[in-house]
Coordinates of N, CA and C in Angstrom, one line a residue:
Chain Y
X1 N -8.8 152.0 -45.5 CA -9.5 153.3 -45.3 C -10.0 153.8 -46.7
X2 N -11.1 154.3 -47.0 CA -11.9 154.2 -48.2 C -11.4 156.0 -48.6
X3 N -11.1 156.6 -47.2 CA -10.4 157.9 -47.8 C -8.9 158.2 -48.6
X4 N -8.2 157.2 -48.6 CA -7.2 157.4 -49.6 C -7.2 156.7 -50.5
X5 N -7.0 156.9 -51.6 CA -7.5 156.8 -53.0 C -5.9 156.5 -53.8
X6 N -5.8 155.6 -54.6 CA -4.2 155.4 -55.2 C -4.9 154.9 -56.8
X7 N -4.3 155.9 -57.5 CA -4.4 154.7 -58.8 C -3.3 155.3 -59.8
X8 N -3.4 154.5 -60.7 CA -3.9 153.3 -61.2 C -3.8 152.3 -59.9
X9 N -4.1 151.2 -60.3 CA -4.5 150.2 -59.4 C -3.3 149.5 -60.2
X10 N -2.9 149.3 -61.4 CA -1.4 148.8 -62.3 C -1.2 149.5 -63.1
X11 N -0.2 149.4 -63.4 CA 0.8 150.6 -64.3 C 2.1 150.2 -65.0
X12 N 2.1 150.2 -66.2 CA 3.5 149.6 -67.2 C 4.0 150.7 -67.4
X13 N 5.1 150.9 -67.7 CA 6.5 152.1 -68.5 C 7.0 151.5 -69.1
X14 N 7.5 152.1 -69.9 CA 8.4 151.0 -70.8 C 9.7 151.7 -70.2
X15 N 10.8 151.2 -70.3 CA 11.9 152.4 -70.2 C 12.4 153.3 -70.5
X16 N 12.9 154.4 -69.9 CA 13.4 155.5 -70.4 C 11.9 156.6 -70.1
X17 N 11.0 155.9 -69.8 CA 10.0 157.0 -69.4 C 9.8 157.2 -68.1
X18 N 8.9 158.1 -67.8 CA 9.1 158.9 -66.1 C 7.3 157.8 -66.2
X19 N 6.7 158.0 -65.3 CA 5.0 158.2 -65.4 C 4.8 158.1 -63.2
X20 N 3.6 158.6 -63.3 CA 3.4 159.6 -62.3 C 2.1 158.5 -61.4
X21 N 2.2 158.1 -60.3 CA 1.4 157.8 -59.3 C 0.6 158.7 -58.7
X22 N -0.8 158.3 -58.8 CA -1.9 159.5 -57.7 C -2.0 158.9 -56.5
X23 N -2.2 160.0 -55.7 CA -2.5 159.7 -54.3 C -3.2 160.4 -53.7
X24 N -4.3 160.5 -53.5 CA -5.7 161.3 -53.1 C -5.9 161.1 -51.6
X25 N -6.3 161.8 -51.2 CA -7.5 161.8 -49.8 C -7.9 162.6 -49.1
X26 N -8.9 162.3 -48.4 CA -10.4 163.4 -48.0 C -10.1 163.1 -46.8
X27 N -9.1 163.0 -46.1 CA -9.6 162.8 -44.6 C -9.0 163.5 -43.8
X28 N -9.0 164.8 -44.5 CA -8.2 166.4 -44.2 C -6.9 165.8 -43.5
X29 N -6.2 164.7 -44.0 CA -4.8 164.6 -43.0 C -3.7 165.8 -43.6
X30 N -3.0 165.8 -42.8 CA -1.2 167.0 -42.9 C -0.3 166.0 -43.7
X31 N -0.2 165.3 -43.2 CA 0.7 164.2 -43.6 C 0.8 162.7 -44.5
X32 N 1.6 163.3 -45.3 CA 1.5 161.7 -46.5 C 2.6 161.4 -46.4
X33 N 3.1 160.1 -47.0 CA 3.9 159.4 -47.4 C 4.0 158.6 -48.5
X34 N 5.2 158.4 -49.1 CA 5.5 156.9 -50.2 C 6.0 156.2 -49.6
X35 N 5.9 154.8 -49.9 CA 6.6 153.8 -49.2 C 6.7 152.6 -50.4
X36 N 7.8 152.1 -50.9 CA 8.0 151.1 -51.8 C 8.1 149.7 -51.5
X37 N 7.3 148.4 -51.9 CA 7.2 147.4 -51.0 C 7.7 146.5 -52.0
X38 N 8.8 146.1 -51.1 CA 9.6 144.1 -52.5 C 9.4 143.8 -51.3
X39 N 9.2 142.5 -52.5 CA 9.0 140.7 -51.5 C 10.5 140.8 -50.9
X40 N 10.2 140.5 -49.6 CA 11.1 140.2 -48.5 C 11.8 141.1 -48.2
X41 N 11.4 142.0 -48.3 CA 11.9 143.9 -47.8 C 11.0 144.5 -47.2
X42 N 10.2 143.9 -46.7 CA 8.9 145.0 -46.2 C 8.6 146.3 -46.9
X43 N 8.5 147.8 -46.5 CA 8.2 148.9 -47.0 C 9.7 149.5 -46.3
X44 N 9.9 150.4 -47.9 CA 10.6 151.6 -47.3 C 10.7 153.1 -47.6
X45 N 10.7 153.9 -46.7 CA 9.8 155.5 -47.6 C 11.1 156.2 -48.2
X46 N 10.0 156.5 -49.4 CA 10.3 157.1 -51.1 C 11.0 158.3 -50.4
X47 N 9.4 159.4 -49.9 CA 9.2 160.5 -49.6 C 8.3 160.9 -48.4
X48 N 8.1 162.0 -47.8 CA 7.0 162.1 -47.2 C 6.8 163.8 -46.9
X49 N 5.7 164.0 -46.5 CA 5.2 165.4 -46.4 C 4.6 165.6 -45.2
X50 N 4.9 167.0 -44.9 CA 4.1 167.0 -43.1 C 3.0 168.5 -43.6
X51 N 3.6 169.5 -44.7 CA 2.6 170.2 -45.1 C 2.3 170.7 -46.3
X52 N 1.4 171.1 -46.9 CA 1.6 171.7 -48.0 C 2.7 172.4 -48.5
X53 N 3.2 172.0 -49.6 CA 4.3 173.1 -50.2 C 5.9 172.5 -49.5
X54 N 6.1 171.5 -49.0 CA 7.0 170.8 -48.3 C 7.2 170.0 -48.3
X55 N 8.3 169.2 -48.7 CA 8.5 167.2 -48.7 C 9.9 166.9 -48.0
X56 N 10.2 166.0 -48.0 CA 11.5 165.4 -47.4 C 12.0 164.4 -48.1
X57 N 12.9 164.1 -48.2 CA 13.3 163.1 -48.8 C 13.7 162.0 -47.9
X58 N 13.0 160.3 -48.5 CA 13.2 159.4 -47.3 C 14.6 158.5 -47.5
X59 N 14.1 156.8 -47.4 CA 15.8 156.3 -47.3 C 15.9 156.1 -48.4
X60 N 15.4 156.2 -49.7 CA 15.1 156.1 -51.1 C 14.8 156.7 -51.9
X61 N 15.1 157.8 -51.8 CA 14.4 158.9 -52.5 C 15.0 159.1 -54.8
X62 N 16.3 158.4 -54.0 CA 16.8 158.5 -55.6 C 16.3 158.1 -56.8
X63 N 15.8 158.9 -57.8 CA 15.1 158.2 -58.9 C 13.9 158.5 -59.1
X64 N 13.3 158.9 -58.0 CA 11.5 159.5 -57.7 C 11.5 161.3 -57.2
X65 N 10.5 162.0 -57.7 CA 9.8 162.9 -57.5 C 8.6 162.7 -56.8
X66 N 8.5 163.9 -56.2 CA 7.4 164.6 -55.1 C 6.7 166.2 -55.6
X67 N 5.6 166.0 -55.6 CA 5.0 167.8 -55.0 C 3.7 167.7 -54.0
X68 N 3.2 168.5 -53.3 CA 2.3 168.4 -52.5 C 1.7 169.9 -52.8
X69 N 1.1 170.1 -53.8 CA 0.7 171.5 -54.2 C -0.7 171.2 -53.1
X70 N -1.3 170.8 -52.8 CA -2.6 171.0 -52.5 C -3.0 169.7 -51.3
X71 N -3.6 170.1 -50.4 CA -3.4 169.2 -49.1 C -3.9 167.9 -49.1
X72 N -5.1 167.5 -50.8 CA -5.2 166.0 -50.6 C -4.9 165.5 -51.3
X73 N -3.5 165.5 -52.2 CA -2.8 165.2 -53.0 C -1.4 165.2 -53.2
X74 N -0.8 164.2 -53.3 CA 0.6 164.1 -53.3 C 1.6 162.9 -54.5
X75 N 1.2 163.2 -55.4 CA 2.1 162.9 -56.5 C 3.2 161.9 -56.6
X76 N 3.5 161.0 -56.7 CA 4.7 160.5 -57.0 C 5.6 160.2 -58.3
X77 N 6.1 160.9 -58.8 CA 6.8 160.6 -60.4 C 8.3 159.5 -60.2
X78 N 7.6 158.6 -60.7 CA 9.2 157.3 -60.9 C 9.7 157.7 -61.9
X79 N 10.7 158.3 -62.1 CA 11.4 159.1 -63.3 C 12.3 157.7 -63.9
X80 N 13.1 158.2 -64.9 CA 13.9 157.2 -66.0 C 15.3 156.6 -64.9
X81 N 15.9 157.6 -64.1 CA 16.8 157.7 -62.8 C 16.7 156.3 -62.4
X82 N 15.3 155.9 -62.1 CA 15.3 155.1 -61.1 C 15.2 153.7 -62.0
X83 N 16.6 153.0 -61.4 CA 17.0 151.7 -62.1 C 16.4 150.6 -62.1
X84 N 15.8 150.3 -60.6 CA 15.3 149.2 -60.6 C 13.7 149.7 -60.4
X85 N 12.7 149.9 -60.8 CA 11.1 150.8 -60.2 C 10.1 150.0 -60.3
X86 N 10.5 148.7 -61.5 CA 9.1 147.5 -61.2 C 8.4 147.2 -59.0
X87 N 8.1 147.4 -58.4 CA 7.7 147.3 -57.2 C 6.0 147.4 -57.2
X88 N 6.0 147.4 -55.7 CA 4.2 148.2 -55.3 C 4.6 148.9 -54.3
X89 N 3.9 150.0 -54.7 CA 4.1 151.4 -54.0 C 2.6 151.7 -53.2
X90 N 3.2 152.0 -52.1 CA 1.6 152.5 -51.2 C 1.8 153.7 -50.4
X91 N 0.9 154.5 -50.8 CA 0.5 156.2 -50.2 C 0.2 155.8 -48.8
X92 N 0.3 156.7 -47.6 CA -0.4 156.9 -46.5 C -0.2 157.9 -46.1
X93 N -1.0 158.0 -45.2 CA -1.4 159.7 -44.6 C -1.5 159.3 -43.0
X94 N -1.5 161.2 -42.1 CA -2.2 160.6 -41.1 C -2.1 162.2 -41.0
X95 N -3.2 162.3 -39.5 CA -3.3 163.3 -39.0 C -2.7 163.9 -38.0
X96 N -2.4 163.5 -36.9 CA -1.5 164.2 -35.9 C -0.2 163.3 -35.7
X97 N 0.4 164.1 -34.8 CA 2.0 163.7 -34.4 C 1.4 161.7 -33.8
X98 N 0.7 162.4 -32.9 CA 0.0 160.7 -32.3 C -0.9 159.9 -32.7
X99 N -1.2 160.2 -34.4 CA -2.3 159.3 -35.2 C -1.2 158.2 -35.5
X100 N -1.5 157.3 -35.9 CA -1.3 156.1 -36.8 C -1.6 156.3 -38.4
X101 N -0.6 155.7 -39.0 CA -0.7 156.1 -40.5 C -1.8 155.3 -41.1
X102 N -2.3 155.6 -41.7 CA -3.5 154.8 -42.8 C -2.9 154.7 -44.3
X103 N -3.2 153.7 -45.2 CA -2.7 153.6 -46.2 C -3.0 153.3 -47.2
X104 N -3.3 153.3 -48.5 CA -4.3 153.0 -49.3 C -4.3 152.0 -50.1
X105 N -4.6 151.4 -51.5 CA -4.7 149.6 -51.6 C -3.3 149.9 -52.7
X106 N -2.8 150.7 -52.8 CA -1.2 150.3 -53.6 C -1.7 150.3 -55.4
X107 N -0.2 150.9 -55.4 CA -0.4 150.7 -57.3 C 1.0 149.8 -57.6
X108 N 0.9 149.1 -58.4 CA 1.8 147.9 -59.1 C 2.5 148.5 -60.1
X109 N 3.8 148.6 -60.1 CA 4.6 149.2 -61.5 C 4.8 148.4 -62.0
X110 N 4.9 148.3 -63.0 CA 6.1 146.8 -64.1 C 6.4 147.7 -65.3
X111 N 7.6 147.0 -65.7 CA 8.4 147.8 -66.6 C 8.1 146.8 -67.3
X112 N 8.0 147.0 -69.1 CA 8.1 146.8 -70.1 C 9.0 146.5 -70.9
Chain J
X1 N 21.2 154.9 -36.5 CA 19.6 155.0 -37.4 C 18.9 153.5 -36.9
X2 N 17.7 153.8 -37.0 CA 17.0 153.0 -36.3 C 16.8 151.8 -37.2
X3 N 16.1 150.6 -36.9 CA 15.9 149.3 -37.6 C 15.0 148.7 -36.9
X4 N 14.4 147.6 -37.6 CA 13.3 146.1 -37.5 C 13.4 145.4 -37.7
X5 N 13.5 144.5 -36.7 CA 14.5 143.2 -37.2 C 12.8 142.3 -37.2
X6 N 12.5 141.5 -38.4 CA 11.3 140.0 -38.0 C 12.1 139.2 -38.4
X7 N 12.5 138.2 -37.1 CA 13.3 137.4 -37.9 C 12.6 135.8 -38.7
X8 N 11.9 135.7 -38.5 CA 10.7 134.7 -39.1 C 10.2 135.7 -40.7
X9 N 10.5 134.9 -41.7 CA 9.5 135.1 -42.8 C 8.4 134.6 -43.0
X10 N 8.7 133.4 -42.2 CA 7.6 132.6 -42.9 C 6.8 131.9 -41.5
X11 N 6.0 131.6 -40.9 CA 5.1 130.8 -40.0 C 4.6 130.2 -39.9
X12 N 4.0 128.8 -39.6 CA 2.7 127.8 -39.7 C 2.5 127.7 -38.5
X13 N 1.2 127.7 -38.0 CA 1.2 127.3 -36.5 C -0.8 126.3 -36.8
X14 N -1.0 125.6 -36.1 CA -2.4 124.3 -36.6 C -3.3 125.8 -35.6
X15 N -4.9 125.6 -36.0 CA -6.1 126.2 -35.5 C -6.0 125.9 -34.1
X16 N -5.8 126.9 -32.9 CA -6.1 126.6 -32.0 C -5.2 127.2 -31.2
X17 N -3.9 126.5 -32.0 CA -2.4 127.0 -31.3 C -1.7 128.4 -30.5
X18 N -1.2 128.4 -29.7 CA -0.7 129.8 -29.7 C 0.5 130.6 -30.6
X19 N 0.3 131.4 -30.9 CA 1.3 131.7 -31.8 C 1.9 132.9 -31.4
X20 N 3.2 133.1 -32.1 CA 3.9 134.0 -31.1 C 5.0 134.9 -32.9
X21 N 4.7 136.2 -33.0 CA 5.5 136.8 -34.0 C 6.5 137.4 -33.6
X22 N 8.0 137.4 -33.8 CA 8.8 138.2 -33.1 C 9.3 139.5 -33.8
X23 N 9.1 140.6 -33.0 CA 9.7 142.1 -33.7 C 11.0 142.2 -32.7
X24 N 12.0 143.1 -32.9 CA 13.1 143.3 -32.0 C 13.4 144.7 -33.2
X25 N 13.8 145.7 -31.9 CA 14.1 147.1 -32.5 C 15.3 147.4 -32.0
X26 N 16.3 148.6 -32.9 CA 17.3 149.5 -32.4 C 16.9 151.0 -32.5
X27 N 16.4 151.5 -31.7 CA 16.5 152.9 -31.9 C 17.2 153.7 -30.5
X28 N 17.6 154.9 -30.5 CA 18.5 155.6 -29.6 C 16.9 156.1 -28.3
X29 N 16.1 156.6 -28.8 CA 14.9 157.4 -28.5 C 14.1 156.8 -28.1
X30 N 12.8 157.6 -27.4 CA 11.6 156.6 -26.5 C 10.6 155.9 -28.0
X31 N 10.7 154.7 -28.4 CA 9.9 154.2 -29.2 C 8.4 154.3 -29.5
X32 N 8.2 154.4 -30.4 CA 7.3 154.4 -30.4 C 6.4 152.6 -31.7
X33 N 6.0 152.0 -31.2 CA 5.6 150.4 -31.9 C 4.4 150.5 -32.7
X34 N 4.3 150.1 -33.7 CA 3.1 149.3 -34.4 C 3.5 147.9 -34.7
X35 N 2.2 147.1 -34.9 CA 1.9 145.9 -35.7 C 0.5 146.1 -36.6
X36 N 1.6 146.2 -38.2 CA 0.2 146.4 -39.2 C 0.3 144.7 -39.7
X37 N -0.8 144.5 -40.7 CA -1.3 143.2 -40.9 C -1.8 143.5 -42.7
X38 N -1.7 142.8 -43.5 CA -1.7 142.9 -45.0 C -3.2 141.7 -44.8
X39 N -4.1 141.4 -45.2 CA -4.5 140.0 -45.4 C -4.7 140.1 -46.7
X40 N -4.8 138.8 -47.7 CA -4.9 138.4 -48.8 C -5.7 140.0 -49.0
X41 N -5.4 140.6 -50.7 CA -6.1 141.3 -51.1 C -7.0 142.4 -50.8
X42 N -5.9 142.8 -49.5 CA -7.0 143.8 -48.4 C -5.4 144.9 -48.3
X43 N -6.0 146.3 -48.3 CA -5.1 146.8 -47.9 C -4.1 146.5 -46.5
X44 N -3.0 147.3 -46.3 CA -2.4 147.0 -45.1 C -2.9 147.9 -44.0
X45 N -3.2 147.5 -42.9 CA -4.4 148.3 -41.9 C -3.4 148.2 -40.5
X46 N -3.7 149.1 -39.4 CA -3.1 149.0 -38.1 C -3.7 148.2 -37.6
X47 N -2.9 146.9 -37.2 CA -3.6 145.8 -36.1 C -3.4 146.8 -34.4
X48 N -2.2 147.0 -34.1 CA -1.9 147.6 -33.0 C -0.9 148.5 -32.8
X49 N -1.0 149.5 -31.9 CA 0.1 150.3 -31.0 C 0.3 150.3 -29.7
X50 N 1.1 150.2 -29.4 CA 2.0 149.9 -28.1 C 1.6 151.0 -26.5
X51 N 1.3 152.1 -27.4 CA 0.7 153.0 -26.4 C -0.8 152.8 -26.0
X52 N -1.4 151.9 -26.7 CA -3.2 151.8 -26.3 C -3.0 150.6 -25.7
X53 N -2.1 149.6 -25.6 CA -2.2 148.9 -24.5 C -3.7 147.8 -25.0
X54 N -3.9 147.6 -25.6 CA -5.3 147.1 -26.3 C -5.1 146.0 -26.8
X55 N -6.2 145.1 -26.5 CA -6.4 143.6 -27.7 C -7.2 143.9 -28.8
X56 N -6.9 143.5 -30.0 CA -7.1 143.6 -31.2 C -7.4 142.2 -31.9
X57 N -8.4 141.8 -32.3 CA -8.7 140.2 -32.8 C -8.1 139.0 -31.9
X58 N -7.8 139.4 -30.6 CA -7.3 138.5 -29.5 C -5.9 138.5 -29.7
X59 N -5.3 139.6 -30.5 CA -3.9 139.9 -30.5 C -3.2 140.8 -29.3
X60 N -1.9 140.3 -28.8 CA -1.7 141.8 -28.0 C 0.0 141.4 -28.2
X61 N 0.3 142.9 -27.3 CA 1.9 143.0 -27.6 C 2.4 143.7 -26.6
X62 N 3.6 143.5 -26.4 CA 4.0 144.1 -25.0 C 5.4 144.4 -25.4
X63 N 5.6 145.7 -25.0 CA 7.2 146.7 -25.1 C 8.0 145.9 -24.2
X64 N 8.9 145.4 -24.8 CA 9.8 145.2 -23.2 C 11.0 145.8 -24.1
X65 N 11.3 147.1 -23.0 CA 12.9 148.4 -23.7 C 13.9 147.6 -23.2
X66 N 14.1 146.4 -22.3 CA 15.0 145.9 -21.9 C 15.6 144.8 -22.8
X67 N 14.5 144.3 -23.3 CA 14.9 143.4 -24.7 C 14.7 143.7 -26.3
X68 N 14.8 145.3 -26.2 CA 14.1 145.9 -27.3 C 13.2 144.9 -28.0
X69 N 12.0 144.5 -27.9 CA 11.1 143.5 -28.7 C 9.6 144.0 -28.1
X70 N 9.3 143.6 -29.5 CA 7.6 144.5 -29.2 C 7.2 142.5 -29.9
X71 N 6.9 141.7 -29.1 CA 6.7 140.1 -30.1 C 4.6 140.5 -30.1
X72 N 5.0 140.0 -31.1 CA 3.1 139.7 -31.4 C 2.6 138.5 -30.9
X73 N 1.5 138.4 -29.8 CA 0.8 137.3 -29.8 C -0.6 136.9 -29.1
X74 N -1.0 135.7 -30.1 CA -2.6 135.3 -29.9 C -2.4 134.0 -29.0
X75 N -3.1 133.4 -27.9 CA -3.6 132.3 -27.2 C -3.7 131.0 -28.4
X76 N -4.8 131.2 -29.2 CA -5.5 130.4 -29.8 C -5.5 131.3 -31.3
X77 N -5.1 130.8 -32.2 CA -4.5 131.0 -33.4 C -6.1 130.6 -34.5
X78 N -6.4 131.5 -35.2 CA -7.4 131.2 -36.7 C -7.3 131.4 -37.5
X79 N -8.0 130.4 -38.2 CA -7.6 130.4 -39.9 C -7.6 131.8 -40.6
X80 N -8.6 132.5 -40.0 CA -8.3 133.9 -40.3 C -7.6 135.0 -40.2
X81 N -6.6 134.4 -39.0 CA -5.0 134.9 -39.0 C -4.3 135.1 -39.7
X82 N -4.5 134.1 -41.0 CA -3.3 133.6 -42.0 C -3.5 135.0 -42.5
X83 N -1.7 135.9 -42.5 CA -2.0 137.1 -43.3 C -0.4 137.4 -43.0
X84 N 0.1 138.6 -43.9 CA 1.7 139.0 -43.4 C 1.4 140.3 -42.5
X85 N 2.1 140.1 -41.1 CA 2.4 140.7 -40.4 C 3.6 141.8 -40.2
X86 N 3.5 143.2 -40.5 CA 4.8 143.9 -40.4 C 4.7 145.0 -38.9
X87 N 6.1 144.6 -38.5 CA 6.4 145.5 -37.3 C 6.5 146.4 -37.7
X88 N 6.4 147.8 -37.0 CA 7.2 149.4 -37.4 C 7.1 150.1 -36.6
X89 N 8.0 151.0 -37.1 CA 8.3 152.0 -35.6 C 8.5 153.1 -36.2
X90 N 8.2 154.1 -35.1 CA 8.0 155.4 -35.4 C 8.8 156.7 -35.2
X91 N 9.3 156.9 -35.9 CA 10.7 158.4 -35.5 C 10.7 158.9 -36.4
X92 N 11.1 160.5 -35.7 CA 11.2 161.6 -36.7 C 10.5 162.4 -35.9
X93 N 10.7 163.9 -37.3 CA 9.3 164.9 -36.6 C 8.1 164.5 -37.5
X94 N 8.1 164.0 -38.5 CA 7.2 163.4 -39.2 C 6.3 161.8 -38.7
X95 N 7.1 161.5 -38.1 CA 6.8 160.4 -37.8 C 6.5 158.8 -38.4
X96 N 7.5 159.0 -39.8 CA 7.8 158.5 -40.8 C 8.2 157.0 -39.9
X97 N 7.5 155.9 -40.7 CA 7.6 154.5 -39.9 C 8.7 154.0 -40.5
X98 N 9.1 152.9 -39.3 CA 10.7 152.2 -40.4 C 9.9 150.9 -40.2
X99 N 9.7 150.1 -41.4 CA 9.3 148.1 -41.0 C 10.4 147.2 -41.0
X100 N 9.9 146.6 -40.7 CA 10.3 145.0 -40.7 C 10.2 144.5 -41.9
X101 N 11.1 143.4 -42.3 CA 10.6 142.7 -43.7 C 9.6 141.9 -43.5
X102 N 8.4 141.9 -42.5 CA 7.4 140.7 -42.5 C 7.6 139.9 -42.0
X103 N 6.6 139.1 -41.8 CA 6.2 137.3 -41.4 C 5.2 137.2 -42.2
X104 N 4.9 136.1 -42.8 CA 3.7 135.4 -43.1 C 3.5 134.4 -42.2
X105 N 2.2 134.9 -41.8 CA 1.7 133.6 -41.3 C 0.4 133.3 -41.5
X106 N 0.5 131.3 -41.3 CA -0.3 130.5 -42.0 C -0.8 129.9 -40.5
X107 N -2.1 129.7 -40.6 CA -2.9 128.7 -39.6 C -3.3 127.8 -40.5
X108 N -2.7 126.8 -40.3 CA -3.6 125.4 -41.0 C -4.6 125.0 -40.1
X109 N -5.5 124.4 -40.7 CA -6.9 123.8 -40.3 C -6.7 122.2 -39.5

């Protein structure tokens, strides 16, 4: 879906630094999500948000930051906390209780 | 707490073939199913949901709550199949999906 927007598209830290994933989109949804993907783990969510100004913490939340100041953006910060963070991370959204989530092409961490 | 079990990582089935993906769920509550699809270099997209009852690229899926398993499957299998397949399910008031660790699957020619 061309309406959610993730970048960088790759992204190095070295350790001991935080650095921050975007997550954009125009497709007036309520609802976003993080979801962290390892080989042979499928996805599992970071964080997620149902509205502005509100997040939840998912099965993984330890080590990452959230804010949802503004309804087509939702932030992800992989702070220093998080021990293991090399992964690929993918934003999704949706719009109602009975939409299906949309997701966008993922950003790649690697640690340094 | 709910789970997705895929117990195949990995799949080869030849052009033609039927192929058959297995999902199996635990959740307490009325489920709710997806099957998303990764292909090479393409984001991950919804192949299907369990409530539209729909074929999708000659894919379909059927709920059975009796054998908690939502299995994925095509008649006649295409090279253009080859892709990883993730089950998920849906709970919460959010609606926050739980997956599967995948299948890949391969159609050889």
């Amino acid at each position: 879906d061309g309406g959610i927007t993730q970048s960088p598209k790759y992204l190095f830290r070295k350790e001991g630094q935080n650095v921050t994933l975007s997550c954009e989109q125009n497709l007036n949804h309520d609802a976003m999500y993080w979801y962290r993907q390892d080989p042979g783990q499928g996805l599992r969510l970071i964080y997620y948000s149902q509205i502005v100004n509100d997040f939840q913490k998912g099965d993984i939340a330890e080590g990452y930051s959230v804010s949802r100041e503004k309804k087509e953006s939702f932030p992800l910060t992989v702070t220093s906390a998080q021990k293991n963070p090399t992964a690929f991370y993918l934003c999704a959204s949706r719009q109602g209780s009975n939409q299906p989530q949309h997701f966008g092409d993922g950003t790649r961490l690697s640690i340094l | 707490a709910q789970r997705v079990t895929q117990p195949e990582k990995l799949l080869s089935v030849f052009k033609g073939a039927p192929v058959e993906l297995k999902c199996n769920y635990s959740y307490s509550g009325s489920p709710e199913l997806f099957w998303y699809v990764q292909y090479s270099r393409q984001r991950l997209q919804l192949l299907l949901r369990h409530i539209s009852r729909e074929s999708i690229k000659g894919f379909t899926a059927d709920l059975n709550k009796g054998e908690t398993s939502f299995h994925l499957k095509k008649p006649f299998a295409q090279e253009e199949d080859s892709a990883m397949y993730y089950c998920a399910l849906s709970s919460g008031s959010a609606r926050q999906l739980t997956f599967g660790s995948g299948t890949q699957l391969t159609v050889l020619p």
